[in-house]
Amino acid sequence: SQTIHQWPATLVQPVGSPLSLECTVEGTSNPNLYWYRQAAGRGLQLLFYSVGIGQISSEVPQNLSASRPQDRQFILSSKKLLLSDSGFYLCAWSTGRPLHFGNGTRLTVT
Amino acid sequence: DQQVKQNSPSLSVQEGRISILNCDYTNSMFDYFLWYKKYPAEGPTFLISISSIKDKNEDGRFTVFLNKSAKHLSLHIVPSQPGDSAVYFCAASELGPATDSWGKLQFGAGTQVVVTP
């Protein structure tokens, strides 16, 4: 069966520090991969998606970037965090419908 | 511009009764609708979905109804159980042949359901 791993579960970072969140999927090949963010009191918003290695599409302009160095690995990064980057970040995968989510990373920028 | 709206931030229901969660959307290009359930500190878990060619889909205690003319869908949970206490998200995706569109979901803000004994 397919599983998705996302780490760390929680992270507290100072403003201006770098960020790297990692996500890996097991049990499937060539999945579409997604990064979503949930800000406080709001729904989930799609940030990036990837349909293959090295292929990244950005949905909203922001301070973050994404990379897919391997088929089942998806990384979310920032060179310098802003206070507004705080939120709950979720990695997700699909090979059809529906979309499946990881357990998320709670990022607090102080 | 929020294309999917859940206007009730919370819902309290007694165990054994029916829970009805509502969701409205504005984009007529949406062709697939989903409900996710989320517990604290966990990712959302897929619950049930419906295609725009149907008006009802049922899975055990969960039924989703779609009214395309009103751009409205609802989730019914019967009977409600304490384990159903969670945040429920409505989501939608647009019609499109590309498989990447299947994961590009627009979400509502969620409804917190509390089932009391």
Short mmCIF file of N, CA and C in Angstrom, two decimals, chain A residues 9 32 34 36 38 41-46 49-51 57 59 88 90 92 94-104 106, chain B residues 2 31-32 34 36 38 41-46 49 87 89 93-96 99-110:
data_model
loop_
_atom_site.label_atom_id
_atom_site.label_comp_id
_atom_site.label_asym_id
_atom_site.label_seq_id
_atom_site.Cartn_x
_atom_site.Cartn_y
_atom_site.Cartn_z
N ALA A 9 7.51 17.18 11.98
CA ALA A 9 6.10 17.40 12.31
C ALA A 9 5.89 18.84 12.78
N ASN A 32 1.93 12.27 -9.05
CA ASN A 32 1.91 13.74 -9.01
C ASN A 32 2.08 14.13 -7.54
N TYR A 34 2.31 17.34 -4.54
CA TYR A 34 1.74 18.67 -4.27
C TYR A 34 2.20 19.18 -2.90
N TYR A 36 0.66 21.92 -0.18
CA TYR A 36 -0.45 22.79 0.21
C TYR A 36 -0.07 23.47 1.52
N GLN A 38 -2.05 25.51 4.91
CA GLN A 38 -3.25 25.98 5.59
C GLN A 38 -2.85 27.08 6.55
N GLY A 41 -7.28 29.39 10.40
CA GLY A 41 -8.68 29.70 10.13
C GLY A 41 -9.08 29.68 8.67
N ARG A 42 -8.23 29.12 7.84
CA ARG A 42 -8.53 29.12 6.41
C ARG A 42 -8.42 27.72 5.84
N GLY A 43 -8.89 27.59 4.61
CA GLY A 43 -8.78 26.31 3.93
C GLY A 43 -7.38 26.09 3.40
N LEU A 44 -7.19 24.96 2.78
CA LEU A 44 -5.88 24.62 2.22
C LEU A 44 -5.70 25.32 0.88
N GLN A 45 -4.49 25.80 0.67
CA GLN A 45 -4.17 26.50 -0.57
C GLN A 45 -3.02 25.79 -1.26
N LEU A 46 -3.18 25.51 -2.54
CA LEU A 46 -2.12 24.85 -3.31
C LEU A 46 -0.98 25.82 -3.56
N TYR A 49 2.99 22.11 -7.47
CA TYR A 49 2.76 20.73 -7.84
C TYR A 49 3.80 20.31 -8.87
N SER A 50 3.96 18.97 -8.95
CA SER A 50 4.97 18.42 -9.84
C SER A 50 4.43 17.15 -10.47
N VAL A 51 4.58 17.04 -11.78
CA VAL A 51 4.13 15.84 -12.50
C VAL A 51 5.31 14.92 -12.85
N SER A 57 5.53 23.36 -10.87
CA SER A 57 4.63 24.45 -11.23
C SER A 57 4.22 25.17 -9.95
N GLU A 59 1.70 27.81 -8.02
CA GLU A 59 0.33 28.30 -8.13
C GLU A 59 0.16 29.72 -7.62
N PHE A 88 0.48 25.60 8.37
CA PHE A 88 0.52 24.13 8.38
C PHE A 88 0.74 23.69 6.94
N LEU A 90 1.34 20.89 4.03
CA LEU A 90 0.95 19.51 3.74
C LEU A 90 1.48 19.09 2.38
N ALA A 92 1.19 16.16 -0.56
CA ALA A 92 0.15 15.24 -1.03
C ALA A 92 0.59 14.58 -2.32
N SER A 94 -0.89 11.99 -5.79
CA SER A 94 -2.00 11.36 -6.50
C SER A 94 -1.47 10.65 -7.73
N THR A 95 -2.15 9.55 -8.09
CA THR A 95 -1.97 8.92 -9.40
C THR A 95 -3.33 8.87 -10.09
N GLY A 96 -4.26 9.57 -9.56
CA GLY A 96 -5.63 9.67 -10.04
C GLY A 96 -6.39 10.42 -8.97
N ARG A 97 -7.66 10.15 -8.86
CA ARG A 97 -8.44 10.76 -7.78
C ARG A 97 -8.72 9.70 -6.73
N PRO A 98 -8.74 10.03 -5.42
CA PRO A 98 -8.54 11.36 -4.86
C PRO A 98 -7.08 11.66 -4.52
N LEU A 99 -6.89 12.84 -3.97
CA LEU A 99 -5.59 13.27 -3.50
C LEU A 99 -5.39 12.75 -2.08
N HIS A 100 -4.14 12.32 -1.77
CA HIS A 100 -3.83 11.77 -0.45
C HIS A 100 -2.80 12.65 0.22
N PHE A 101 -3.03 12.96 1.49
CA PHE A 101 -2.17 13.89 2.21
C PHE A 101 -1.27 13.21 3.23
N GLY A 102 -0.12 13.83 3.49
CA GLY A 102 0.71 13.46 4.62
C GLY A 102 0.18 14.10 5.88
N ASN A 103 0.90 13.92 6.98
CA ASN A 103 0.43 14.44 8.26
C ASN A 103 0.80 15.89 8.52
N GLY A 104 1.58 16.47 7.65
CA GLY A 104 1.81 17.90 7.73
C GLY A 104 2.96 18.32 8.63
N ARG A 106 3.86 21.69 11.06
CA ARG A 106 3.42 22.96 11.65
C ARG A 106 4.64 23.86 11.75
N GLN B 2 -12.50 33.37 -3.06
CA GLN B 2 -12.71 32.01 -2.59
C GLN B 2 -13.81 31.37 -3.41
N ASP B 31 -15.85 19.93 -11.71
CA ASP B 31 -16.53 18.72 -12.15
C ASP B 31 -16.41 17.58 -11.15
N TYR B 32 -15.68 17.82 -10.08
CA TYR B 32 -15.46 16.73 -9.12
C TYR B 32 -15.35 17.36 -7.74
N LEU B 34 -15.11 16.71 -3.39
CA LEU B 34 -14.62 15.77 -2.37
C LEU B 34 -14.88 16.33 -0.98
N TYR B 36 -13.12 15.90 2.87
CA TYR B 36 -12.02 15.39 3.66
C TYR B 36 -12.33 15.61 5.13
N LYS B 38 -10.46 15.90 8.96
CA LYS B 38 -9.15 16.18 9.52
C LYS B 38 -9.21 16.22 11.04
N ALA B 41 -3.54 18.04 14.24
CA ALA B 41 -2.14 17.65 14.03
C ALA B 41 -1.99 16.49 13.05
N GLU B 42 -3.01 16.25 12.22
CA GLU B 42 -2.91 15.24 11.18
C GLU B 42 -3.29 15.85 9.85
N GLY B 43 -2.90 15.16 8.77
CA GLY B 43 -3.33 15.61 7.46
C GLY B 43 -4.76 15.22 7.19
N PRO B 44 -5.41 15.87 6.23
CA PRO B 44 -6.79 15.50 5.88
C PRO B 44 -6.85 14.10 5.30
N THR B 45 -7.92 13.40 5.62
CA THR B 45 -8.16 12.05 5.12
C THR B 45 -9.37 12.09 4.19
N PHE B 46 -9.22 11.49 3.02
CA PHE B 46 -10.33 11.46 2.07
C PHE B 46 -11.51 10.69 2.64
N SER B 49 -16.48 11.27 -2.33
CA SER B 49 -16.44 12.21 -3.45
C SER B 49 -17.67 12.02 -4.33
N VAL B 87 -12.63 18.26 11.87
CA VAL B 87 -12.90 19.33 10.90
C VAL B 87 -13.13 18.70 9.54
N PHE B 89 -13.55 19.30 5.47
CA PHE B 89 -13.28 20.22 4.38
C PHE B 89 -13.99 19.76 3.12
N SER B 93 -12.45 20.26 -7.85
CA SER B 93 -11.45 20.41 -8.90
C SER B 93 -12.15 20.63 -10.24
N GLU B 94 -11.43 21.27 -11.14
CA GLU B 94 -11.99 21.63 -12.44
C GLU B 94 -11.89 20.49 -13.43
N LEU B 95 -12.79 20.55 -14.40
CA LEU B 95 -12.74 19.63 -15.52
C LEU B 95 -11.43 19.82 -16.27
N GLY B 96 -10.79 18.70 -16.62
CA GLY B 96 -9.54 18.82 -17.37
C GLY B 96 -9.00 17.45 -17.71
N THR B 99 -3.86 14.85 -15.92
CA THR B 99 -3.97 14.23 -14.61
C THR B 99 -3.53 15.16 -13.49
N ASP B 100 -2.72 16.17 -13.82
CA ASP B 100 -2.29 17.06 -12.74
C ASP B 100 -3.45 17.86 -12.18
N SER B 101 -4.52 18.00 -12.99
CA SER B 101 -5.66 18.78 -12.51
C SER B 101 -6.40 18.06 -11.39
N TRP B 102 -6.22 16.73 -11.31
CA TRP B 102 -6.96 15.99 -10.30
C TRP B 102 -6.53 16.34 -8.89
N GLY B 103 -5.31 16.79 -8.72
CA GLY B 103 -4.81 17.13 -7.39
C GLY B 103 -4.84 18.62 -7.11
N LYS B 104 -5.28 19.41 -8.09
CA LYS B 104 -5.34 20.86 -7.90
C LYS B 104 -6.72 21.21 -7.37
N LEU B 105 -6.83 21.14 -6.07
CA LEU B 105 -8.12 21.31 -5.41
C LEU B 105 -8.29 22.70 -4.83
N GLN B 106 -9.53 23.17 -4.88
CA GLN B 106 -9.91 24.39 -4.16
C GLN B 106 -10.66 23.93 -2.92
N PHE B 107 -10.23 24.43 -1.76
CA PHE B 107 -10.81 24.00 -0.50
C PHE B 107 -11.65 25.08 0.14
N GLY B 108 -12.68 24.65 0.86
CA GLY B 108 -13.37 25.55 1.76
C GLY B 108 -12.58 25.70 3.05
N ALA B 109 -13.06 26.57 3.92
CA ALA B 109 -12.34 26.86 5.17
C ALA B 109 -12.56 25.81 6.24
N GLY B 110 -13.51 24.90 6.02
CA GLY B 110 -13.72 23.81 6.96
C GLY B 110 -14.86 24.07 7.94
#
